[in-house]
Short mmCIF file of C-alpha atoms in Angstrom, two decimals:
data_model
loop_
_atom_site.label_atom_id
_atom_site.label_comp_id
_atom_site.label_asym_id
_atom_site.label_seq_id
_atom_site.Cartn_x
_atom_site.Cartn_y
_atom_site.Cartn_z
CA MET A 1 39.54 -11.13 94.54
CA PHE A 2 36.91 -13.15 96.36
CA PRO A 3 33.57 -12.61 94.53
CA LYS A 4 34.72 -14.95 91.75
CA LEU A 5 35.70 -17.53 94.34
CA LEU A 6 32.43 -17.35 96.27
CA SER A 7 29.91 -16.92 93.43
CA SER A 8 26.91 -19.26 93.49
CA GLN A 9 28.12 -21.11 90.38
CA THR A 10 31.56 -21.72 91.82
CA LEU A 11 30.07 -22.94 95.08
CA ILE A 12 27.91 -25.45 93.18
CA TYR A 13 30.96 -26.68 91.28
CA HIS A 14 32.87 -27.10 94.53
CA LEU A 15 29.96 -29.07 96.01
CA ILE A 16 29.97 -31.32 92.92
CA LEU A 17 33.72 -31.74 93.33
CA PHE A 18 33.46 -32.73 96.98
CA PHE A 19 30.51 -35.06 96.42
CA SER A 20 32.20 -36.85 93.52
CA PHE A 21 35.44 -37.02 95.52
CA SER A 22 33.57 -38.67 98.42
CA LEU A 23 31.98 -41.20 96.07
CA SER A 24 35.30 -41.96 94.40
CA VAL A 25 37.19 -42.76 97.59
CA ASN A 26 34.49 -45.04 99.04
CA TYR A 27 34.44 -48.21 96.95
CA PHE A 28 31.09 -49.95 96.46
CA VAL A 29 31.65 -53.53 95.39
CA ASP A 30 28.10 -53.96 94.07
CA LEU A 31 27.85 -50.52 92.51
CA GLU A 32 31.26 -50.18 90.92
CA PHE A 33 29.81 -48.06 88.11
CA PHE A 34 29.09 -45.28 90.65
CA ASN A 35 32.79 -45.13 91.46
CA PHE A 36 33.81 -44.87 87.81
CA LEU A 37 31.09 -42.29 87.21
CA SER A 38 32.08 -40.10 90.15
CA TYR A 39 35.79 -40.38 89.36
CA ALA A 40 35.12 -39.25 85.77
CA ILE A 41 32.79 -36.44 86.90
CA PHE A 42 35.38 -35.19 89.39
CA HIS A 43 38.02 -34.84 86.68
CA LEU A 44 35.60 -33.23 84.20
CA THR A 45 34.37 -30.74 86.82
CA LEU A 46 37.86 -29.80 87.95
CA ILE A 47 38.99 -29.13 84.38
CA TYR A 48 35.81 -27.20 83.56
CA LEU A 49 36.21 -25.12 86.73
CA VAL A 50 39.81 -24.31 85.86
CA PHE A 51 38.86 -23.33 82.30
CA TYR A 52 35.85 -21.14 83.00
CA PHE A 53 36.19 -20.05 86.64
CA PHE A 54 39.92 -19.84 87.10
CA HIS A 55 41.04 -18.46 90.42
CA PHE A 56 44.44 -18.59 92.05
CA SER A 57 42.98 -20.60 94.96
CA LEU A 58 42.48 -23.50 92.49
CA PHE A 59 46.16 -24.27 92.91
CA PHE A 60 45.58 -24.92 96.60
CA ILE A 61 42.29 -26.80 95.99
CA SER A 62 43.96 -29.03 93.39
CA PHE A 63 46.81 -29.59 95.84
CA LEU A 64 44.38 -30.71 98.59
CA TYR A 65 42.34 -32.99 96.32
CA GLY A 66 45.53 -34.42 94.82
CA VAL A 67 46.98 -35.24 98.24
CA PHE A 68 43.75 -36.78 99.56
CA PHE A 69 43.07 -38.78 96.39
CA ASP A 70 46.59 -40.17 96.61
CA ILE A 71 46.30 -41.02 100.31
CA PHE A 72 42.93 -42.71 99.95
CA LEU A 73 43.41 -44.55 96.67
CA ILE A 74 47.15 -45.28 96.63
CA ASP A 75 48.55 -44.56 100.12
CA TYR A 76 51.53 -42.82 98.53
CA ILE A 77 51.45 -39.18 97.47
CA SER A 78 52.24 -38.44 93.80
CA PRO A 79 50.03 -39.47 90.84
CA HIS A 80 46.98 -37.29 91.41
CA LEU A 81 48.91 -34.45 92.99
CA ILE A 82 51.37 -34.23 90.09
CA SER A 83 48.62 -34.54 87.45
CA PHE A 84 46.35 -31.90 89.00
CA LEU A 85 49.09 -29.36 89.73
CA VAL A 86 50.79 -29.75 86.37
CA PHE A 87 47.44 -29.28 84.63
CA VAL A 88 46.53 -26.10 86.59
CA PHE A 89 50.07 -24.78 86.17
CA LEU A 90 50.06 -25.36 82.40
CA PHE A 91 46.62 -23.79 82.09
CA TYR A 92 47.73 -20.73 84.11
CA TYR A 93 50.57 -20.05 81.70
CA SER A 94 48.66 -20.80 78.52
CA LYS A 95 45.17 -19.52 79.32
CA LYS A 96 45.49 -16.45 77.08
CA TYR A 97 45.92 -18.79 74.08
CA LEU A 98 43.47 -21.48 75.20
CA LEU A 99 40.58 -19.11 75.90
CA ASN A 100 40.73 -17.77 72.31
CA PHE A 101 39.33 -21.04 71.04
CA SER A 102 35.61 -21.52 70.40
CA SER A 103 33.51 -23.14 73.14
CA ARG A 104 33.18 -26.30 71.02
CA THR A 105 36.97 -26.63 70.72
CA ILE A 106 37.36 -26.00 74.46
CA SER A 107 34.85 -28.80 75.12
CA TYR A 108 36.99 -31.20 73.08
CA ILE A 109 40.09 -29.98 74.91
CA ILE A 110 38.32 -30.67 78.25
CA ILE A 111 37.47 -34.27 77.38
CA GLY A 112 40.93 -34.78 75.87
CA LEU A 113 42.58 -33.49 79.03
CA THR A 114 40.35 -35.69 81.21
CA LEU A 115 41.45 -38.82 79.36
CA LEU A 116 45.06 -37.65 79.38
CA MET A 117 44.86 -37.16 83.16
CA PHE A 118 43.61 -40.74 83.68
CA VAL A 119 46.52 -42.04 81.62
CA SER A 120 49.08 -39.87 83.42
CA GLU A 121 47.78 -40.91 86.87
CA THR A 122 47.94 -44.58 85.90
CA LEU A 123 51.41 -44.22 84.41
CA ILE A 124 52.81 -42.36 87.43
CA ALA A 125 51.32 -44.97 89.79
CA ASN A 126 52.90 -47.67 87.63
CA ILE A 127 56.34 -46.07 87.36
CA PHE A 128 56.69 -44.77 90.92
CA PHE A 129 54.77 -47.33 92.95
CA ASN A 130 54.66 -50.49 90.86
CA TYR A 131 50.87 -50.53 90.46
CA PRO A 132 50.09 -52.45 87.25
CA ILE A 133 48.24 -50.69 84.46
CA ASN A 134 44.72 -52.05 84.64
CA TYR A 135 43.52 -51.72 81.04
CA GLN A 136 40.03 -52.88 81.92
CA ASN A 137 39.56 -50.14 84.53
CA LEU A 138 41.10 -47.58 82.21
CA SER A 139 38.73 -48.54 79.39
CA TRP A 140 35.77 -48.32 81.76
CA LEU A 141 36.92 -44.84 82.80
CA PHE A 142 37.30 -43.72 79.19
CA LEU A 143 33.88 -45.07 78.30
CA THR A 144 32.22 -43.53 81.36
CA SER A 145 33.86 -40.17 80.67
CA LEU A 146 32.67 -40.21 77.06
CA ILE A 147 29.13 -41.15 78.17
CA VAL A 148 28.85 -38.45 80.84
CA PHE A 149 30.73 -35.78 78.90
CA PHE A 150 27.81 -34.23 76.98
CA PRO A 151 25.22 -34.54 79.79
CA SER A 152 27.64 -32.92 82.23
CA LEU A 153 28.43 -30.09 79.83
CA PHE A 154 24.70 -29.52 79.45
CA ILE A 155 24.27 -29.39 83.24
CA PHE A 156 27.32 -27.16 83.62
CA SER A 157 25.94 -24.71 81.08
CA LYS A 158 22.66 -24.61 83.08
CA ILE A 159 24.63 -23.95 86.27
CA ASP A 160 26.55 -21.16 84.52
CA LYS A 161 23.28 -19.42 83.71
CA LEU A 162 22.19 -19.30 87.36
CA MET B 1 50.20 9.38 93.33
CA ALA B 2 47.21 7.19 92.43
CA LEU B 3 49.17 5.62 89.60
CA SER B 4 52.12 4.81 91.86
CA PHE B 5 49.77 3.22 94.46
CA LYS B 6 48.17 1.06 91.75
CA VAL B 7 51.56 -0.10 90.49
CA LYS B 8 52.65 -0.96 94.05
CA ALA B 9 49.39 -2.83 94.75
CA ILE B 10 49.73 -4.87 91.57
CA SER B 11 53.35 -5.76 92.22
CA ARG B 12 52.56 -6.74 95.82
CA SER B 13 49.68 -8.99 94.72
CA ARG B 14 51.92 -10.55 92.05
CA PHE B 15 54.63 -11.08 94.64
CA LEU B 16 52.15 -12.76 97.02
CA ARG B 17 50.90 -14.99 94.20
CA ASN B 18 54.41 -16.03 93.32
CA VAL B 19 55.19 -16.78 96.97
CA PHE B 20 51.96 -18.78 97.27
CA LEU B 21 52.64 -20.71 94.07
CA THR B 22 56.22 -21.45 95.11
CA SER B 23 55.12 -22.66 98.57
CA VAL B 24 52.47 -24.97 97.06
CA PHE B 25 55.07 -26.50 94.75
CA ILE B 26 57.69 -26.84 97.50
CA LEU B 27 55.13 -28.46 99.81
CA SER B 28 54.07 -30.86 97.03
CA PHE B 29 57.68 -31.74 96.31
CA LEU B 30 58.37 -32.45 100.01
CA LEU B 31 55.22 -34.59 100.34
CA ILE B 32 56.12 -36.59 97.22
CA PHE B 33 59.72 -36.94 98.34
CA PHE B 34 58.87 -38.18 101.81
CA SER B 35 55.71 -40.15 100.98
CA LYS B 36 57.53 -43.47 100.57
CA SER B 37 59.45 -43.12 103.81
CA ASP B 38 57.88 -43.18 107.24
CA TYR B 39 58.27 -39.47 107.64
CA PHE B 40 56.36 -37.96 110.55
CA VAL B 41 54.55 -35.26 108.54
CA VAL B 42 53.29 -37.71 105.93
CA ASN B 43 52.04 -40.07 108.62
CA LYS B 44 50.33 -37.14 110.33
CA VAL B 45 48.59 -36.14 107.07
CA LYS B 46 47.44 -39.75 106.59
CA SER B 47 46.23 -39.93 110.18
CA ILE B 48 44.29 -36.65 109.87
CA SER B 49 42.68 -37.76 106.63
CA ASN B 50 41.68 -41.08 108.19
CA ASN B 51 40.28 -39.54 111.37
CA TYR B 52 38.52 -36.44 110.07
CA LEU B 53 38.01 -36.53 106.31
CA TYR B 54 36.90 -40.15 106.06
CA PRO B 55 33.88 -39.83 108.37
CA ILE B 56 32.73 -36.78 106.35
CA THR B 57 33.02 -38.58 103.01
CA SER B 58 31.32 -41.66 104.49
CA PHE B 59 28.44 -39.51 105.73
CA ILE B 60 28.05 -37.86 102.33
CA VAL B 61 27.86 -41.18 100.50
CA SER B 62 25.56 -42.82 103.05
CA PRO B 63 22.53 -42.73 100.65
CA VAL B 64 24.58 -44.68 98.10
CA LYS B 65 25.57 -47.13 100.83
CA VAL B 66 21.87 -47.66 101.61
CA ILE B 67 21.13 -48.30 97.92
CA SER B 68 24.04 -50.75 97.74
CA ARG B 69 22.78 -52.60 100.83
CA LEU B 70 19.22 -52.74 99.44
CA GLN B 71 20.50 -54.14 96.17
CA THR B 72 22.45 -56.84 98.01
CA GLN B 73 19.40 -57.72 100.09
CA PHE B 74 17.25 -57.95 96.96
CA TYR B 75 19.71 -60.36 95.29
CA ASP B 76 19.97 -62.39 98.51
CA PHE B 77 16.18 -62.64 98.70
CA ARG B 78 15.95 -63.75 95.06
CA ASN B 79 18.49 -66.51 95.62
CA LEU B 80 17.00 -67.68 98.91
CA GLN B 81 15.50 -70.94 97.66
CA ALA B 82 18.60 -72.12 95.81
CA GLU B 83 20.82 -71.07 98.71
CA ASN B 84 18.65 -72.99 101.15
CA ASN B 85 19.12 -76.23 99.17
CA ILE B 86 22.87 -75.70 99.00
CA LEU B 87 23.00 -75.06 102.75
CA LYS B 88 21.04 -78.24 103.51
CA GLU B 89 23.59 -80.28 101.57
CA GLU B 90 26.40 -78.38 103.32
CA VAL B 91 24.92 -79.18 106.75
CA MET B 92 24.85 -82.90 105.91
CA ARG B 93 28.45 -82.76 104.74
CA LEU B 94 29.59 -80.78 107.79
CA LYS B 95 27.92 -83.20 110.20
CA LYS B 96 30.16 -85.96 108.87
CA TRP B 97 33.20 -83.69 109.21
CA GLN B 98 32.16 -82.69 112.72
CA ALA B 99 32.22 -86.28 113.90
CA LEU B 100 35.68 -86.70 112.40
CA ALA B 101 36.88 -83.40 113.89
CA ILE B 102 35.69 -84.33 117.41
CA HIS B 103 37.55 -87.60 117.11
CA ASN B 104 40.75 -85.85 115.87
CA ASN B 105 40.49 -83.15 118.53
CA SER B 106 40.43 -85.62 121.39
CA GLU B 107 43.35 -87.49 119.79
CA ASN B 108 45.28 -84.17 119.43
CA LYS B 109 44.75 -83.33 123.11
CA VAL B 110 46.22 -86.63 124.16
CA LEU B 111 49.19 -86.23 121.80
CA LYS B 112 49.82 -82.67 122.99
CA LYS B 113 49.87 -83.83 126.58
CA LEU B 114 52.39 -86.46 125.63
CA LEU B 115 54.60 -83.92 123.83
CA ASN B 116 54.04 -81.21 126.51
CA SER B 117 53.38 -78.58 123.74
CA THR B 118 51.48 -75.29 124.02
CA ASP B 119 48.11 -74.85 122.33
CA SER B 120 48.47 -71.80 120.13
CA ASN B 121 51.00 -69.17 119.18
CA LEU B 122 48.50 -66.41 118.46
CA THR B 123 47.03 -63.61 120.52
CA LEU B 124 43.86 -61.86 119.45
CA VAL B 125 44.40 -58.10 119.65
CA LYS B 126 40.99 -56.90 118.47
CA THR B 127 37.99 -58.00 116.45
CA ALA B 128 36.90 -55.17 114.18
CA SER B 129 34.43 -54.51 111.42
CA LEU B 130 34.91 -53.03 107.97
CA VAL B 131 34.30 -49.27 107.81
CA SER B 132 35.03 -48.56 104.17
CA ARG B 133 36.99 -49.84 101.23
CA ASN B 134 39.65 -48.12 99.11
CA ASP B 135 40.34 -50.86 96.61
CA PHE B 136 38.98 -48.92 93.65
CA MET B 137 41.48 -48.38 90.81
CA PHE B 138 44.95 -48.57 92.39
CA SER B 139 45.78 -49.97 95.83
CA LYS B 140 43.86 -52.75 97.57
CA MET B 141 43.13 -51.46 101.06
CA ILE B 142 40.29 -51.47 103.55
CA ASN B 143 39.54 -49.46 106.68
CA ILE B 144 38.62 -51.11 109.97
CA ASN B 145 37.25 -49.58 113.15
CA ALA B 146 40.13 -50.44 115.48
CA GLY B 147 43.20 -48.37 116.15
CA LEU B 148 45.88 -47.35 118.59
CA LYS B 149 43.34 -47.17 121.44
CA ASP B 150 42.68 -50.89 120.97
CA GLY B 151 46.34 -51.84 120.92
CA VAL B 152 46.58 -52.10 117.14
CA VAL B 153 49.90 -50.91 115.69
CA ASN B 154 51.44 -51.06 112.22
CA ASP B 155 52.52 -54.40 110.72
CA MET B 156 50.10 -56.67 112.56
CA ALA B 157 48.47 -59.60 110.78
CA VAL B 158 44.75 -59.38 109.94
CA VAL B 159 42.67 -62.52 109.44
CA ASN B 160 39.05 -63.55 109.10
CA TYR B 161 37.35 -66.92 109.42
CA ARG B 162 38.69 -68.03 106.02
CA GLY B 163 42.35 -67.13 106.42
CA LEU B 164 44.90 -64.36 106.09
CA LEU B 165 43.68 -61.00 104.78
CA GLY B 166 46.67 -58.67 105.02
CA ARG B 167 48.53 -56.43 107.42
CA THR B 168 47.90 -53.12 109.15
CA VAL B 169 49.66 -50.16 107.56
CA ASP B 170 48.29 -46.78 108.71
CA THR B 171 47.13 -46.85 112.29
CA SER B 172 45.36 -43.86 113.80
CA VAL B 173 43.52 -43.56 117.13
CA GLY B 174 40.25 -45.17 116.09
CA ASN B 175 40.87 -46.48 112.56
CA THR B 176 43.38 -48.65 110.79
CA ARG B 177 44.03 -49.24 107.11
CA VAL B 178 44.73 -52.80 106.10
CA LEU B 179 46.87 -53.57 103.06
CA LEU B 180 45.25 -56.64 101.49
CA LEU B 181 47.34 -59.58 100.26
CA ILE B 182 46.20 -58.94 96.68
CA ASP B 183 47.82 -55.48 96.56
CA PRO B 184 50.79 -55.52 94.14
CA ASN B 185 52.98 -53.91 96.83
CA SER B 186 52.18 -56.54 99.44
CA SER B 187 54.58 -59.43 99.95
CA LEU B 188 54.33 -62.48 102.15
CA ALA B 189 56.63 -65.37 103.10
CA VAL B 190 54.82 -68.71 102.74
CA LYS B 191 55.41 -72.45 102.67
CA THR B 192 53.44 -75.35 101.26
CA ILE B 193 51.87 -77.75 103.78
CA SER B 194 52.75 -80.89 101.85
CA ASN B 195 56.52 -80.45 101.38
CA ASN B 196 57.54 -77.22 103.18
CA ASN B 197 58.45 -75.49 99.93
CA TYR B 198 59.35 -71.91 101.02
CA SER B 199 58.55 -68.97 98.73
CA LEU B 200 57.60 -65.31 98.63
CA LEU B 201 54.16 -64.24 97.33
CA GLN B 202 53.08 -60.89 95.91
CA GLY B 203 49.73 -59.50 94.77
CA GLY B 204 49.11 -60.30 91.10
CA ASP B 205 48.21 -57.85 88.33
CA ASP B 206 44.65 -59.22 88.09
CA GLY B 207 43.79 -58.25 91.70
CA VAL B 208 42.61 -61.82 92.40
CA HIS B 209 45.63 -64.14 92.58
CA LEU B 210 48.94 -64.08 94.42
CA VAL B 211 52.08 -64.68 92.37
CA SER B 212 55.26 -66.27 93.67
CA ALA B 213 58.18 -63.86 93.37
CA PHE B 214 60.90 -66.05 94.80
CA SER B 215 61.16 -69.75 95.60
CA LYS B 216 63.74 -71.14 98.02
CA ASP B 217 63.79 -74.57 96.42
CA GLU B 218 64.30 -75.04 92.70
CA LYS B 219 61.47 -77.57 92.61
CA LEU B 220 58.08 -75.91 92.11
CA PRO B 221 55.11 -77.14 94.19
CA LYS B 222 52.12 -78.99 92.75
CA VAL B 223 48.70 -77.65 91.75
CA GLY B 224 46.31 -78.09 94.68
CA ASP B 225 48.96 -77.68 97.41
CA LEU B 226 47.81 -75.60 100.36
CA VAL B 227 49.88 -72.57 101.27
CA VAL B 228 50.36 -71.19 104.82
CA THR B 229 52.47 -68.39 106.27
CA SER B 230 56.02 -69.47 107.05
CA GLY B 231 56.55 -66.97 109.86
CA SER B 232 60.02 -66.10 108.61
CA ALA B 233 59.29 -62.41 107.89
CA GLN B 234 58.24 -61.83 111.55
CA ILE B 235 55.09 -59.85 110.58
CA PHE B 236 52.80 -62.79 110.02
CA PRO B 237 52.64 -65.58 112.60
CA PRO B 238 53.41 -69.03 111.14
CA ASN B 239 50.83 -71.53 109.85
CA ILE B 240 47.97 -69.20 108.96
CA LEU B 241 46.02 -70.37 105.92
CA VAL B 242 46.68 -68.26 102.82
CA GLY B 243 45.36 -70.12 99.79
CA LYS B 244 45.64 -72.91 97.29
CA ILE B 245 48.02 -73.25 94.34
CA VAL B 246 45.94 -73.12 91.17
CA GLU B 247 48.48 -72.75 88.38
CA ILE B 248 52.13 -73.58 87.86
CA ARG B 249 54.01 -71.48 85.30
CA LYS B 250 57.53 -71.73 83.94
CA ASP B 251 59.18 -69.62 86.68
CA ASN B 252 56.44 -69.05 89.22
CA PHE B 253 53.05 -70.25 90.46
CA LEU B 254 49.68 -68.69 91.18
CA VAL B 255 47.85 -68.94 94.50
CA LEU B 256 44.14 -68.34 94.90
CA PRO B 257 43.56 -66.88 98.40
CA PHE B 258 40.91 -68.51 100.61
CA VAL B 259 39.56 -65.13 101.66
CA ASP B 260 36.84 -63.67 99.47
CA PHE B 261 38.12 -60.10 99.28
CA LYS B 262 34.82 -58.82 97.84
CA ASN B 263 32.90 -59.96 100.92
CA ILE B 264 34.68 -58.78 104.03
CA ASP B 265 32.67 -57.81 107.10
CA TYR B 266 34.45 -58.73 110.34
CA VAL B 267 38.19 -59.20 110.76
CA GLN B 268 40.57 -60.04 113.58
CA VAL B 269 43.88 -58.35 114.27
CA ILE B 270 46.33 -60.88 115.69
CA GLU B 271 49.96 -61.04 116.79
CA ASN B 272 52.50 -63.63 117.89
CA LYS B 273 52.37 -64.65 121.54
#
């Protein structure tokens, strides 16, 4: 049960997750790009981890990150928690179909899901807590995700070979 | 025998997984359900995250903080000459104002003695500095290094030298989160200095301006009017500077706050005397 959870690759992914989480919740006025970058990397890494290193503990990890993201960025618990848990839950029940796809298709699914997650978080924050949809921030996030997508996949594939 | 053991082991592990999954979902549902109310558990989770998780994340990102500070210093250094000229002009202007202020101050003292009025209605609870900011993406909040141990509680007004900043929302032992005025969920009762036009302001969608949500009088104020707290909502003491009206629309008006929310370093937590 635990070797998959504690393998060196998984540990590296969890370090990336925690580092990008830390960068995302500390806003740097002069280096705003870092925040967008880390926020995008966090989502990409989480989805990649769920796709290729799925473990039941990821439900709990997603729960923790969802709660803390919501507390730090919104002060009310919902948008991130719902998005993360729904994603892991849907993957858990459809993984036997999803993992039949080629690695290229899975890559496109990963980036598609990342963008979908940004939209769902923004929409939930708007509907539940009255936070306006900031199209400028959302476009920056989309752009940053698209820019870092291929480099991160390249790095992830290197980590997988460790 | 071996087969039966395997079947039992599998069913037990599946049962445990289902129990775990169900508990995670129930816990999430409860947290979501109670997050908008002041439920004890939610406040405890917020307090734990502020006290323990924040220092860890701040430590991890400290190299980035250093880079950010160096970048700011570099820009400051580059603009030194131009800034120096501006400051010289400012000093000249302020000297004239100082003379006028001294004159007005002495006149005020005499008038106050005549009216037998008290000096101020504010008490300084604590001066604190900015620890970190959370105004990326959604809410507009900052963290300051003062908390319950310093006498800071929820719903206290926070100001700096330029005017009103916001109010305290999540107070833990050593840290407090401040909801800035520009947050869309923040609301504030104000009046105009010129004609005491009472209205309610909320954070605008652009994250810069405040938008009037309700006006007591049908007549809208004028562009350029100064806006101060009215003191009617009990959270904010009256007559604290908020901002200046910059645009009048059909049903509402926009206020530009005096505080530069991108450059906050030291703040003061205050309350009514």
